[in-house]
Phi, psi and omega in degrees: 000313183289007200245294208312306152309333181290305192292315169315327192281327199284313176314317177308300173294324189297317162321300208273336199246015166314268169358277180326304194286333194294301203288308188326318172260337173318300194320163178253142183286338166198102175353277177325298186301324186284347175256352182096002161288149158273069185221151171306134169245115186276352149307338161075213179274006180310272191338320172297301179304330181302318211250317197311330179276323167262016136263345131313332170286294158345270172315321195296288203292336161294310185329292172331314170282320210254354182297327186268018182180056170287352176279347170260171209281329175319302187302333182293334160288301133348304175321283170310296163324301191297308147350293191259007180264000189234344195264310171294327171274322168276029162237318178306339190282326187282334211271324182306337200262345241227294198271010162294314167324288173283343184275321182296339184281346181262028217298319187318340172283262210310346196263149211282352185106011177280000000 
């Protein structure tokens, strides 16, 4: 009974970080270019990582649980599901770090002048 309550909750949560994963991956890698500006945007990837690294935790580990027991069709979907929310928070997540990279040689723009 108690495995049952469990397997509900782990669903519950996968549900619930739903959002989080949306946003994770949604977000513009730099505020300014998605608006059509060429300008730094000196918050860098935070603004991404806040949501992407615990949906990536979130997704890896259902991916992780549900991986051990593909043969049934649910899980296999759960799976799949879990997969492409981890596949979708990590690249954006590649690209925030990517245009932080390329943003570092500009470091001198972000800095207060201290």
């Amino acid at each position: 009974m108690a495995s049952i309550r469990l397997k509900w909750l782990g669903y519950f949560i996968l549900a619930a970080a739903l959002p989080l994963a949306l946003l994770a991956g949604g977000l513009p890698v730099n505020e300014y270019k998605a608006q059509g500006i060429d300008g730094v945007d000196c918050d860098g990837p935070l603004q991404v990582l806040f949501y992407a690294v615990p949906a990536l935790l979130v997704y890896g580990t259902g991916l992780a649980l549900h991986a051990r027991t593909l043969r049934k069709p649910f899980s296999l979907a759960v799976a799949l599901m879990c997969a492409a929310l981890c596949l979708f928070a990590g690249l954006n997540a590649a690209a925030a770090l990517r245009e932080q990279r390329q943003q570092d040689r500009t470091a001198e723009t972000c800095s207060l002048g201290l």
